[in-house]
């Protein structure tokens, strides 16, 4: 599967930006926790859409894929080598203090985003989650770190 930058708007349903917005603290926290424990990588978010429900309430699972495991993760999704290389370059150059790489998978829809110059840094997201753990605990699933 190959995506061109100008196709993102057509490919991405309007629910994806809303989903990212609604779950941003969790995504940012996962990015920071993963970076602290495994180095650079991407947040892998598997979403289970439910008809008749707002995307805010769709079940999802977050995991962190370290950079060294990223190629095999993306190959399993049947992404083309050019796309995998582009994501690899993003993982090498992004600033983990002000950015994160996010892979969203919902059925046959796939989106890869480099969220950069964010208003709330991943480290702050993680601190917020830890301070308010009881609100967020049910959302975390384990294992959170992808293994080969």
mmCIF file of N, CA and C in Angstrom:
data_model
loop_
_atom_site.group_PDB
_atom_site.id
_atom_site.type_symbol
_atom_site.label_atom_id
_atom_site.label_comp_id
_atom_site.label_asym_id
_atom_site.label_seq_id
_atom_site.Cartn_x
_atom_site.Cartn_y
_atom_site.Cartn_z
ATOM 1 N N UNK A 1 0.851 -1.160 0.000
ATOM 2 C CA UNK A 1 0.000 0.000 0.000
ATOM 3 C C UNK A 1 0.900 1.227 0.000
ATOM 4 N N UNK A 2 0.640 2.187 -0.849
ATOM 5 C CA UNK A 2 1.469 3.383 -0.946
ATOM 6 C C UNK A 2 0.597 4.620 -0.793
ATOM 7 N N UNK A 3 1.060 5.560 0.011
ATOM 8 C CA UNK A 3 0.340 6.801 0.222
ATOM 9 C C UNK A 3 1.205 7.959 -0.221
ATOM 10 N N UNK A 4 0.632 8.877 -0.962
ATOM 11 C CA UNK A 4 1.298 10.116 -1.340
ATOM 12 C C UNK A 4 0.809 11.198 -0.379
ATOM 13 N N UNK A 5 1.680 12.184 -0.071
ATOM 14 C CA UNK A 5 1.263 13.234 0.868
ATOM 15 C C UNK A 5 -0.050 13.908 0.493
ATOM 16 N N UNK A 6 -0.328 14.108 -0.803
ATOM 17 C CA UNK A 6 -1.564 14.785 -1.187
ATOM 18 C C UNK A 6 -2.784 13.869 -1.109
ATOM 19 N N UNK A 7 -2.569 12.606 -0.845
ATOM 20 C CA UNK A 7 -3.690 11.674 -0.718
ATOM 21 C C UNK A 7 -4.171 11.544 0.732
ATOM 22 N N UNK A 8 -3.413 12.075 1.690
ATOM 23 C CA UNK A 8 -3.793 11.903 3.093
ATOM 24 C C UNK A 8 -5.197 12.428 3.360
ATOM 25 N N UNK A 9 -5.518 13.586 2.814
ATOM 26 C CA UNK A 9 -6.830 14.166 3.061
ATOM 27 C C UNK A 9 -7.933 13.267 2.532
ATOM 28 N N UNK A 10 -7.732 12.720 1.332
ATOM 29 C CA UNK A 10 -8.740 11.826 0.763
ATOM 30 C C UNK A 10 -8.808 10.504 1.516
ATOM 31 N N UNK A 11 -7.650 10.011 1.938
ATOM 32 C CA UNK A 11 -7.605 8.705 2.605
ATOM 33 C C UNK A 11 -8.145 8.774 4.030
ATOM 34 N N UNK A 12 -7.853 9.855 4.708
ATOM 35 C CA UNK A 12 -8.174 9.988 6.127
ATOM 36 C C UNK A 12 -9.600 10.492 6.306
ATOM 37 N N UNK A 13 -10.409 9.674 6.930
ATOM 38 C CA UNK A 13 -11.763 10.134 7.255
ATOM 39 C C UNK A 13 -11.664 11.224 8.308
ATOM 40 N N UNK A 14 -12.690 12.012 8.427
ATOM 41 C CA UNK A 14 -12.661 13.138 9.361
ATOM 42 C C UNK A 14 -12.565 12.698 10.814
ATOM 43 N N UNK A 15 -12.807 11.434 11.121
ATOM 44 C CA UNK A 15 -12.747 10.983 12.508
ATOM 45 C C UNK A 15 -11.311 10.860 13.023
ATOM 46 N N UNK A 16 -10.322 10.705 12.136
ATOM 47 C CA UNK A 16 -8.959 10.472 12.614
ATOM 48 C C UNK A 16 -8.381 11.661 13.378
ATOM 49 N N UNK A 17 -8.445 12.884 12.852
ATOM 50 C CA UNK A 17 -7.943 14.017 13.645
ATOM 51 C C UNK A 17 -8.686 14.162 14.972
ATOM 52 N N UNK A 18 -9.970 13.910 14.951
ATOM 53 C CA UNK A 18 -10.754 13.988 16.184
ATOM 54 C C UNK A 18 -10.313 12.916 17.176
ATOM 55 N N UNK A 19 -10.053 11.719 16.681
ATOM 56 C CA UNK A 19 -9.582 10.633 17.545
ATOM 57 C C UNK A 19 -8.249 11.008 18.189
ATOM 58 N N UNK A 20 -7.327 11.536 17.385
ATOM 59 C CA UNK A 20 -6.028 11.947 17.919
ATOM 60 C C UNK A 20 -6.219 13.028 18.982
ATOM 61 N N UNK A 21 -7.066 13.995 18.705
ATOM 62 C CA UNK A 21 -7.337 15.063 19.669
ATOM 63 C C UNK A 21 -7.896 14.507 20.975
ATOM 64 N N UNK A 22 -8.865 13.613 20.876
ATOM 65 C CA UNK A 22 -9.530 13.071 22.061
ATOM 66 C C UNK A 22 -8.606 12.201 22.915
ATOM 67 N N UNK A 23 -7.610 11.591 22.294
ATOM 68 C CA UNK A 23 -6.749 10.644 23.017
ATOM 69 C C UNK A 23 -5.292 11.112 23.057
ATOM 70 N N UNK A 24 -5.099 12.397 22.853
ATOM 71 C CA UNK A 24 -3.754 12.950 22.737
ATOM 72 C C UNK A 24 -2.892 12.704 23.982
ATOM 73 N N UNK A 25 -3.441 12.898 25.166
ATOM 74 C CA UNK A 25 -2.635 12.694 26.381
ATOM 75 C C UNK A 25 -2.129 11.262 26.474
ATOM 76 N N UNK A 26 -2.967 10.304 26.148
ATOM 77 C CA UNK A 26 -2.568 8.896 26.193
ATOM 78 C C UNK A 26 -1.488 8.617 25.148
ATOM 79 N N UNK A 27 -1.679 9.141 23.946
ATOM 80 C CA UNK A 27 -0.719 8.929 22.864
ATOM 81 C C UNK A 27 0.629 9.559 23.234
ATOM 82 N N UNK A 28 0.593 10.794 23.712
ATOM 83 C CA UNK A 28 1.824 11.474 24.116
ATOM 84 C C UNK A 28 2.533 10.774 25.258
ATOM 85 N N UNK A 29 1.764 10.296 26.214
ATOM 86 C CA UNK A 29 2.344 9.569 27.331
ATOM 87 C C UNK A 29 3.025 8.294 26.863
ATOM 88 N N UNK A 30 2.369 7.569 25.967
ATOM 89 C CA UNK A 30 2.959 6.342 25.435
ATOM 90 C C UNK A 30 4.245 6.648 24.678
ATOM 91 N N UNK A 31 4.243 7.747 23.906
ATOM 92 C CA UNK A 31 5.438 8.142 23.162
ATOM 93 C C UNK A 31 6.598 8.413 24.120
ATOM 94 N N UNK A 32 6.329 9.129 25.205
ATOM 95 C CA UNK A 32 7.393 9.478 26.143
ATOM 96 C C UNK A 32 7.867 8.245 26.917
ATOM 97 N N UNK A 33 6.936 7.445 27.391
ATOM 98 C CA UNK A 33 7.295 6.240 28.138
ATOM 99 C C UNK A 33 8.127 5.307 27.249
ATOM 100 N N UNK A 34 7.702 5.133 26.012
ATOM 101 C CA UNK A 34 8.451 4.281 25.090
ATOM 102 C C UNK A 34 9.840 4.822 24.816
ATOM 103 N N UNK A 35 9.934 6.124 24.587
ATOM 104 C CA UNK A 35 11.229 6.749 24.325
ATOM 105 C C UNK A 35 12.159 6.572 25.526
ATOM 106 N N UNK A 36 11.635 6.760 26.724
ATOM 107 C CA UNK A 36 12.455 6.631 27.923
ATOM 108 C C UNK A 36 12.976 5.205 28.115
ATOM 109 N N UNK A 37 12.180 4.226 27.743
ATOM 110 C CA UNK A 37 12.562 2.835 28.009
ATOM 111 C C UNK A 37 13.202 2.125 26.819
ATOM 112 N N UNK A 38 12.914 2.572 25.589
ATOM 113 C CA UNK A 38 13.405 1.832 24.421
ATOM 114 C C UNK A 38 14.057 2.724 23.371
ATOM 115 N N UNK A 39 14.129 4.029 23.600
ATOM 116 C CA UNK A 39 14.697 4.930 22.606
ATOM 117 C C UNK A 39 13.649 5.367 21.589
ATOM 118 N N UNK A 40 14.118 5.842 20.479
ATOM 119 C CA UNK A 40 13.212 6.338 19.435
ATOM 120 C C UNK A 40 12.301 5.219 18.940
ATOM 121 N N UNK A 41 11.114 5.627 18.492
ATOM 122 C CA UNK A 41 10.161 4.663 17.963
ATOM 123 C C UNK A 41 8.862 5.346 17.621
ATOM 124 N N UNK A 42 7.848 4.535 17.363
ATOM 125 C CA UNK A 42 6.544 5.093 17.019
ATOM 126 C C UNK A 42 5.469 4.518 17.917
ATOM 127 N N UNK A 43 4.431 5.297 18.103
ATOM 128 C CA UNK A 43 3.269 4.847 18.856
ATOM 129 C C UNK A 43 2.344 4.161 17.857
ATOM 130 N N UNK A 44 2.027 2.917 18.136
ATOM 131 C CA UNK A 44 1.138 2.122 17.294
ATOM 132 C C UNK A 44 -0.219 2.081 17.983
ATOM 133 N N UNK A 45 -1.229 2.606 17.294
ATOM 134 C CA UNK A 45 -2.576 2.668 17.857
ATOM 135 C C UNK A 45 -3.511 1.843 16.979
ATOM 136 N N UNK A 46 -3.975 0.743 17.519
ATOM 137 C CA UNK A 46 -4.929 -0.115 16.823
ATOM 138 C C UNK A 46 -6.328 0.239 17.333
ATOM 139 N N UNK A 47 -7.179 0.675 16.414
ATOM 140 C CA UNK A 47 -8.506 1.179 16.759
ATOM 141 C C UNK A 47 -9.555 0.184 16.280
ATOM 142 N N UNK A 48 -10.582 -0.011 17.093
ATOM 143 C CA UNK A 48 -11.665 -0.945 16.775
ATOM 144 C C UNK A 48 -12.960 -0.155 16.612
ATOM 145 N N UNK A 49 -13.215 0.350 15.384
ATOM 146 C CA UNK A 49 -14.391 1.189 15.154
ATOM 147 C C UNK A 49 -15.698 0.454 15.479
ATOM 148 N N UNK A 50 -16.637 1.197 16.023
ATOM 149 C CA UNK A 50 -17.966 0.676 16.349
ATOM 150 C C UNK A 50 -18.997 1.553 15.673
ATOM 151 N N UNK A 51 -19.848 0.944 14.860
ATOM 152 C CA UNK A 51 -20.900 1.727 14.204
ATOM 153 C C UNK A 51 -21.841 2.299 15.243
ATOM 154 N N UNK A 52 -22.272 3.513 14.979
ATOM 155 C CA UNK A 52 -23.234 4.152 15.862
ATOM 156 C C UNK A 52 -22.619 4.804 17.079
ATOM 157 N N UNK A 53 -21.304 4.725 17.231
ATOM 158 C CA UNK A 53 -20.642 5.348 18.371
ATOM 159 C C UNK A 53 -19.653 6.381 17.868
ATOM 160 N N UNK A 54 -19.496 7.438 18.612
ATOM 161 C CA UNK A 54 -18.507 8.457 18.296
ATOM 162 C C UNK A 54 -17.108 7.850 18.391
ATOM 163 N N UNK A 55 -16.188 8.334 17.553
ATOM 164 C CA UNK A 55 -14.813 7.823 17.599
ATOM 165 C C UNK A 55 -14.166 8.053 18.961
ATOM 166 N N UNK A 56 -14.685 8.992 19.736
ATOM 167 C CA UNK A 56 -14.160 9.228 21.083
ATOM 168 C C UNK A 56 -14.321 8.011 21.984
ATOM 169 N N UNK A 57 -15.298 7.162 21.654
ATOM 170 C CA UNK A 57 -15.599 6.022 22.504
ATOM 171 C C UNK A 57 -15.208 4.682 21.893
ATOM 172 N N UNK A 58 -14.522 4.706 20.756
ATOM 173 C CA UNK A 58 -14.085 3.451 20.152
ATOM 174 C C UNK A 58 -12.978 2.831 20.992
ATOM 175 N N UNK A 59 -13.040 1.526 21.186
ATOM 176 C CA UNK A 59 -11.928 0.862 21.884
ATOM 177 C C UNK A 59 -10.652 0.966 21.046
ATOM 178 N N UNK A 60 -9.538 1.026 21.721
ATOM 179 C CA UNK A 60 -8.259 1.089 21.022
ATOM 180 C C UNK A 60 -7.179 0.493 21.910
ATOM 181 N N UNK A 61 -6.068 0.178 21.273
ATOM 182 C CA UNK A 61 -4.924 -0.381 21.990
ATOM 183 C C UNK A 61 -3.681 0.378 21.559
ATOM 184 N N UNK A 62 -2.930 0.869 22.525
ATOM 185 C CA UNK A 62 -1.692 1.593 22.267
ATOM 186 C C UNK A 62 -0.502 0.704 22.597
ATOM 187 N N UNK A 63 0.475 0.739 21.718
ATOM 188 C CA UNK A 63 1.754 0.075 21.966
ATOM 189 C C UNK A 63 2.852 0.971 21.424
ATOM 190 N N UNK A 64 4.035 0.772 21.918
ATOM 191 C CA UNK A 64 5.188 1.508 21.421
ATOM 192 C C UNK A 64 6.071 0.540 20.647
ATOM 193 N N UNK A 65 6.403 0.898 19.420
ATOM 194 C CA UNK A 65 7.277 0.078 18.591
ATOM 195 C C UNK A 65 8.633 0.762 18.501
ATOM 196 N N UNK A 66 9.670 0.173 19.116
ATOM 197 C CA UNK A 66 11.003 0.767 19.017
ATOM 198 C C UNK A 66 11.466 0.841 17.561
ATOM 199 N N UNK A 67 12.332 1.789 17.278
ATOM 200 C CA UNK A 67 12.799 2.030 15.919
ATOM 201 C C UNK A 67 13.350 0.758 15.276
ATOM 202 N N UNK A 68 14.040 -0.064 16.032
ATOM 203 C CA UNK A 68 14.646 -1.266 15.458
ATOM 204 C C UNK A 68 13.600 -2.296 15.006
ATOM 205 N N UNK A 69 12.379 -2.228 15.550
ATOM 206 C CA UNK A 69 11.314 -3.161 15.167
ATOM 207 C C UNK A 69 10.334 -2.557 14.159
ATOM 208 N N UNK A 70 10.516 -1.265 13.855
ATOM 209 C CA UNK A 70 9.585 -0.565 12.977
ATOM 210 C C UNK A 70 9.468 -1.193 11.592
ATOM 211 N N UNK A 71 10.591 -1.561 10.908
ATOM 212 C CA UNK A 71 10.431 -2.118 9.560
ATOM 213 C C UNK A 71 9.536 -3.356 9.517
ATOM 214 N N UNK A 72 9.708 -4.269 10.453
ATOM 215 C CA UNK A 72 8.873 -5.479 10.432
ATOM 216 C C UNK A 72 7.420 -5.155 10.753
ATOM 217 N N UNK A 73 7.169 -4.192 11.638
ATOM 218 C CA UNK A 73 5.799 -3.775 11.962
ATOM 219 C C UNK A 73 5.112 -3.240 10.698
ATOM 220 N N UNK A 74 5.805 -2.388 9.947
ATOM 221 C CA UNK A 74 5.205 -1.782 8.762
ATOM 222 C C UNK A 74 5.107 -2.777 7.606
ATOM 223 N N UNK A 75 6.041 -3.703 7.507
ATOM 224 C CA UNK A 75 5.958 -4.731 6.471
ATOM 225 C C UNK A 75 4.738 -5.628 6.679
ATOM 226 N N UNK A 76 4.412 -5.914 7.929
ATOM 227 C CA UNK A 76 3.212 -6.736 8.225
ATOM 228 C C UNK A 76 1.940 -6.027 7.785
ATOM 229 N N UNK A 77 2.002 -4.702 7.669
ATOM 230 C CA UNK A 77 0.849 -3.935 7.202
ATOM 231 C C UNK A 77 0.850 -3.774 5.684
ATOM 232 N N UNK A 78 1.783 -4.417 5.023
ATOM 233 C CA UNK A 78 1.904 -4.407 3.563
ATOM 234 C C UNK A 78 2.184 -3.008 3.007
ATOM 235 N N UNK A 79 2.921 -2.211 3.760
ATOM 236 C CA UNK A 79 3.327 -0.899 3.258
ATOM 237 C C UNK A 79 4.530 -1.059 2.347
ATOM 238 N N UNK A 80 4.622 -0.190 1.365
ATOM 239 C CA UNK A 80 5.720 -0.253 0.412
ATOM 240 C C UNK A 80 7.030 0.190 1.053
ATOM 241 N N UNK A 81 8.116 -0.271 0.460
ATOM 242 C CA UNK A 81 9.445 0.030 0.986
ATOM 243 C C UNK A 81 9.717 1.526 1.063
ATOM 244 N N UNK A 82 9.242 2.296 0.085
ATOM 245 C CA UNK A 82 9.438 3.749 0.105
ATOM 246 C C UNK A 82 8.800 4.374 1.342
ATOM 247 N N UNK A 83 7.615 3.911 1.683
ATOM 248 C CA UNK A 83 6.918 4.426 2.863
ATOM 249 C C UNK A 83 7.669 4.038 4.125
ATOM 250 N N UNK A 84 8.127 2.798 4.191
ATOM 251 C CA UNK A 84 8.882 2.328 5.358
ATOM 252 C C UNK A 84 10.159 3.142 5.510
ATOM 253 N N UNK A 85 10.832 3.415 4.395
ATOM 254 C CA UNK A 85 12.055 4.235 4.439
ATOM 255 C C UNK A 85 11.758 5.650 4.926
ATOM 256 N N UNK A 86 10.653 6.220 4.459
ATOM 257 C CA UNK A 86 10.282 7.576 4.868
ATOM 258 C C UNK A 86 9.986 7.632 6.371
ATOM 259 N N UNK A 87 9.289 6.633 6.879
ATOM 260 C CA UNK A 87 9.012 6.579 8.321
ATOM 261 C C UNK A 87 10.325 6.409 9.084
ATOM 262 N N UNK A 88 11.207 5.570 8.563
ATOM 263 C CA UNK A 88 12.512 5.375 9.200
ATOM 264 C C UNK A 88 13.296 6.674 9.304
ATOM 265 N N UNK A 89 13.262 7.484 8.246
ATOM 266 C CA UNK A 89 13.942 8.787 8.287
ATOM 267 C C UNK A 89 13.295 9.703 9.335
ATOM 268 N N UNK A 90 11.977 9.664 9.425
ATOM 269 C CA UNK A 90 11.287 10.485 10.431
ATOM 270 C C UNK A 90 11.687 10.061 11.837
ATOM 271 N N UNK A 91 11.821 8.760 12.055
ATOM 272 C CA UNK A 91 12.205 8.270 13.383
ATOM 273 C C UNK A 91 13.631 8.666 13.737
ATOM 274 N N UNK A 92 14.469 8.817 12.748
ATOM 275 C CA UNK A 92 15.862 9.195 12.985
ATOM 276 C C UNK A 92 15.998 10.676 13.320
ATOM 277 N N UNK A 93 15.087 11.507 12.806
ATOM 278 C CA UNK A 93 15.266 12.953 12.922
ATOM 279 C C UNK A 93 14.279 13.664 13.847
ATOM 280 N N UNK A 94 13.199 13.022 14.271
ATOM 281 C CA UNK A 94 12.224 13.757 15.086
ATOM 282 C C UNK A 94 12.794 14.068 16.466
ATOM 283 N N UNK A 95 12.296 15.114 17.079
ATOM 284 C CA UNK A 95 12.717 15.512 18.419
ATOM 285 C C UNK A 95 11.744 14.908 19.425
ATOM 286 N N UNK A 96 12.146 13.878 20.173
ATOM 287 C CA UNK A 96 11.222 13.209 21.094
ATOM 288 C C UNK A 96 10.676 14.114 22.204
ATOM 289 N N UNK A 97 11.309 15.272 22.397
ATOM 290 C CA UNK A 97 10.829 16.212 23.408
ATOM 291 C C UNK A 97 9.693 17.080 22.882
ATOM 292 N N UNK A 98 9.560 17.185 21.557
ATOM 293 C CA UNK A 98 8.538 18.050 20.969
ATOM 294 C C UNK A 98 7.772 17.399 19.821
ATOM 295 N N UNK A 99 7.934 16.094 19.632
ATOM 296 C CA UNK A 99 7.267 15.435 18.505
ATOM 297 C C UNK A 99 7.072 13.961 18.810
ATOM 298 N N UNK A 100 6.232 13.331 17.996
ATOM 299 C CA UNK A 100 6.039 11.881 18.096
ATOM 300 C C UNK A 100 5.570 11.365 16.748
ATOM 301 N N UNK A 101 5.889 10.107 16.483
ATOM 302 C CA UNK A 101 5.448 9.453 15.258
ATOM 303 C C UNK A 101 4.318 8.523 15.661
ATOM 304 N N UNK A 102 3.200 8.637 14.958
ATOM 305 C CA UNK A 102 1.990 7.899 15.301
ATOM 306 C C UNK A 102 1.532 7.077 14.108
ATOM 307 N N UNK A 103 1.274 5.803 14.346
ATOM 308 C CA UNK A 103 0.719 4.900 13.347
ATOM 309 C C UNK A 103 -0.671 4.503 13.817
ATOM 310 N N UNK A 104 -1.690 4.920 13.066
ATOM 311 C CA UNK A 104 -3.080 4.571 13.366
ATOM 312 C C UNK A 104 -3.540 3.484 12.401
ATOM 313 N N UNK A 105 -4.142 2.434 12.931
ATOM 314 C CA UNK A 105 -4.708 1.376 12.101
ATOM 315 C C UNK A 105 -6.128 1.126 12.582
ATOM 316 N N UNK A 106 -7.072 1.286 11.664
ATOM 317 C CA UNK A 106 -8.489 1.038 11.962
ATOM 318 C C UNK A 106 -9.051 0.232 10.794
ATOM 319 N N UNK A 107 -9.128 -1.075 10.968
ATOM 320 C CA UNK A 107 -9.569 -1.919 9.865
ATOM 321 C C UNK A 107 -8.569 -1.832 8.735
ATOM 322 N N UNK A 108 -9.019 -1.425 7.546
ATOM 323 C CA UNK A 108 -8.116 -1.309 6.404
ATOM 324 C C UNK A 108 -7.575 0.112 6.222
ATOM 325 N N UNK A 109 -7.886 1.007 7.138
ATOM 326 C CA UNK A 109 -7.382 2.376 7.076
ATOM 327 C C UNK A 109 -6.101 2.482 7.888
ATOM 328 N N UNK A 110 -5.085 3.068 7.268
ATOM 329 C CA UNK A 110 -3.788 3.244 7.913
ATOM 330 C C UNK A 110 -3.374 4.695 7.746
ATOM 331 N N UNK A 111 -2.917 5.282 8.832
ATOM 332 C CA UNK A 111 -2.394 6.644 8.766
ATOM 333 C C UNK A 111 -1.127 6.704 9.593
ATOM 334 N N UNK A 112 -0.124 7.348 9.051
ATOM 335 C CA UNK A 112 1.124 7.567 9.763
ATOM 336 C C UNK A 112 1.325 9.071 9.842
ATOM 337 N N UNK A 113 1.492 9.572 11.057
ATOM 338 C CA UNK A 113 1.631 11.010 11.270
ATOM 339 C C UNK A 113 2.890 11.320 12.053
ATOM 340 N N UNK A 114 3.548 12.390 11.673
ATOM 341 C CA UNK A 114 4.602 12.978 12.480
ATOM 342 C C UNK A 114 3.968 14.188 13.141
ATOM 343 N N UNK A 115 3.679 14.075 14.414
ATOM 344 C CA UNK A 115 3.088 15.179 15.177
ATOM 345 C C UNK A 115 4.256 15.959 15.770
ATOM 346 N N UNK A 116 4.474 17.170 15.273
ATOM 347 C CA UNK A 116 5.630 17.942 15.719
ATOM 348 C C UNK A 116 5.216 19.343 16.148
ATOM 349 N N UNK A 117 6.093 19.971 16.919
ATOM 350 C CA UNK A 117 5.815 21.298 17.477
ATOM 351 C C UNK A 117 4.469 21.296 18.193
ATOM 352 N N UNK A 118 4.282 20.274 19.005
ATOM 353 C CA UNK A 118 3.003 20.069 19.673
ATOM 354 C C UNK A 118 2.829 21.042 20.837
ATOM 355 N N UNK A 119 1.580 21.359 21.143
ATOM 356 C CA UNK A 119 1.287 22.297 22.231
ATOM 357 C C UNK A 119 1.613 21.685 23.591
ATOM 358 N N UNK A 120 1.416 20.377 23.716
ATOM 359 C CA UNK A 120 1.724 19.683 24.973
ATOM 360 C C UNK A 120 2.767 18.624 24.642
ATOM 361 N N UNK A 121 3.965 18.797 25.175
ATOM 362 C CA UNK A 121 5.070 17.892 24.888
ATOM 363 C C UNK A 121 4.779 16.494 25.433
ATOM 364 N N UNK A 122 5.318 15.465 24.785
ATOM 365 C CA UNK A 122 5.096 14.093 25.267
ATOM 366 C C UNK A 122 5.459 13.899 26.745
ATOM 367 N N UNK A 123 6.526 14.511 27.185
ATOM 368 C CA UNK A 123 6.931 14.401 28.588
ATOM 369 C C UNK A 123 5.854 14.963 29.521
ATOM 370 N N UNK A 124 5.225 16.058 29.134
ATOM 371 C CA UNK A 124 4.150 16.663 29.935
ATOM 372 C C UNK A 124 2.911 15.769 29.901
ATOM 373 N N UNK A 125 2.624 15.191 28.736
ATOM 374 C CA UNK A 125 1.502 14.236 28.647
ATOM 375 C C UNK A 125 1.698 13.108 29.657
ATOM 376 N N UNK A 126 2.914 12.575 29.685
ATOM 377 C CA UNK A 126 3.207 11.468 30.592
ATOM 378 C C UNK A 126 3.048 11.896 32.054
ATOM 379 N N UNK A 127 3.536 13.089 32.374
ATOM 380 C CA UNK A 127 3.397 13.595 33.746
ATOM 381 C C UNK A 127 1.925 13.757 34.120
ATOM 382 N N UNK A 128 1.116 14.259 33.184
ATOM 383 C CA UNK A 128 -0.326 14.419 33.436
ATOM 384 C C UNK A 128 -0.996 13.068 33.690
ATOM 385 N N UNK A 129 -0.645 12.070 32.885
ATOM 386 C CA UNK A 129 -1.226 10.733 33.064
ATOM 387 C C UNK A 129 -0.853 10.188 34.441
ATOM 388 N N UNK A 130 0.409 10.328 34.831
ATOM 389 C CA UNK A 130 0.844 9.821 36.134
ATOM 390 C C UNK A 130 0.137 10.542 37.281
ATOM 391 N N UNK A 131 -0.082 11.851 37.146
ATOM 392 C CA UNK A 131 -0.753 12.610 38.196
ATOM 393 C C UNK A 131 -2.221 12.227 38.318
ATOM 394 N N UNK A 132 -2.817 11.810 37.209
ATOM 395 C CA UNK A 132 -4.254 11.493 37.188
ATOM 396 C C UNK A 132 -4.470 10.034 36.789
ATOM 397 N N UNK A 133 -3.594 9.151 37.275
ATOM 398 C CA UNK A 133 -3.574 7.753 36.865
ATOM 399 C C UNK A 133 -4.930 7.071 36.969
ATOM 400 N N UNK A 134 -5.683 7.328 38.008
ATOM 401 C CA UNK A 134 -6.970 6.639 38.197
ATOM 402 C C UNK A 134 -7.948 6.926 37.060
ATOM 403 N N UNK A 135 -7.828 8.083 36.424
ATOM 404 C CA UNK A 135 -8.698 8.416 35.291
ATOM 405 C C UNK A 135 -8.327 7.639 34.031
ATOM 406 N N UNK A 136 -7.049 7.286 33.899
ATOM 407 C CA UNK A 136 -6.549 6.728 32.649
ATOM 408 C C UNK A 136 -6.209 5.246 32.721
ATOM 409 N N UNK A 137 -6.086 4.686 33.893
ATOM 410 C CA UNK A 137 -5.628 3.307 34.056
ATOM 411 C C UNK A 137 -6.371 2.297 33.181
ATOM 412 N N UNK A 138 -7.689 2.352 33.061
ATOM 413 C CA UNK A 138 -8.360 1.348 32.236
ATOM 414 C C UNK A 138 -7.980 1.394 30.759
ATOM 415 N N UNK A 139 -7.427 2.504 30.289
ATOM 416 C CA UNK A 139 -7.081 2.647 28.873
ATOM 417 C C UNK A 139 -5.786 1.947 28.504
ATOM 418 N N UNK A 140 -4.913 1.736 29.471
ATOM 419 C CA UNK A 140 -3.637 1.108 29.163
ATOM 420 C C UNK A 140 -3.792 -0.395 29.099
ATOM 421 N N UNK A 141 -3.209 -0.991 28.075
ATOM 422 C CA UNK A 141 -3.186 -2.443 27.964
ATOM 423 C C UNK A 141 -1.734 -2.887 27.958
ATOM 424 N N UNK A 142 -1.516 -4.102 28.361
ATOM 425 C CA UNK A 142 -0.145 -4.622 28.398
ATOM 426 C C UNK A 142 -0.092 -5.872 27.563
ATOM 427 N N UNK A 143 1.019 -6.236 26.922
ATOM 428 C CA UNK A 143 2.256 -5.477 26.979
ATOM 429 C C UNK A 143 2.186 -4.227 26.120
ATOM 430 N N UNK A 144 2.790 -3.175 26.593
ATOM 431 C CA UNK A 144 2.741 -1.903 25.879
ATOM 432 C C UNK A 144 3.904 -1.736 24.911
ATOM 433 N N UNK A 145 4.948 -2.554 25.068
ATOM 434 C CA UNK A 145 6.125 -2.429 24.224
ATOM 435 C C UNK A 145 6.144 -3.601 23.248
ATOM 436 N N UNK A 146 6.158 -3.289 21.944
ATOM 437 C CA UNK A 146 6.196 -4.334 20.919
ATOM 438 C C UNK A 146 7.506 -5.096 20.977
ATOM 439 N N UNK A 147 7.417 -6.379 20.825
ATOM 440 C CA UNK A 147 8.579 -7.252 20.739
ATOM 441 C C UNK A 147 8.599 -7.885 19.352
ATOM 442 N N UNK A 148 9.787 -8.359 18.916
ATOM 443 C CA UNK A 148 9.851 -8.940 17.565
ATOM 444 C C UNK A 148 8.978 -10.179 17.415
#
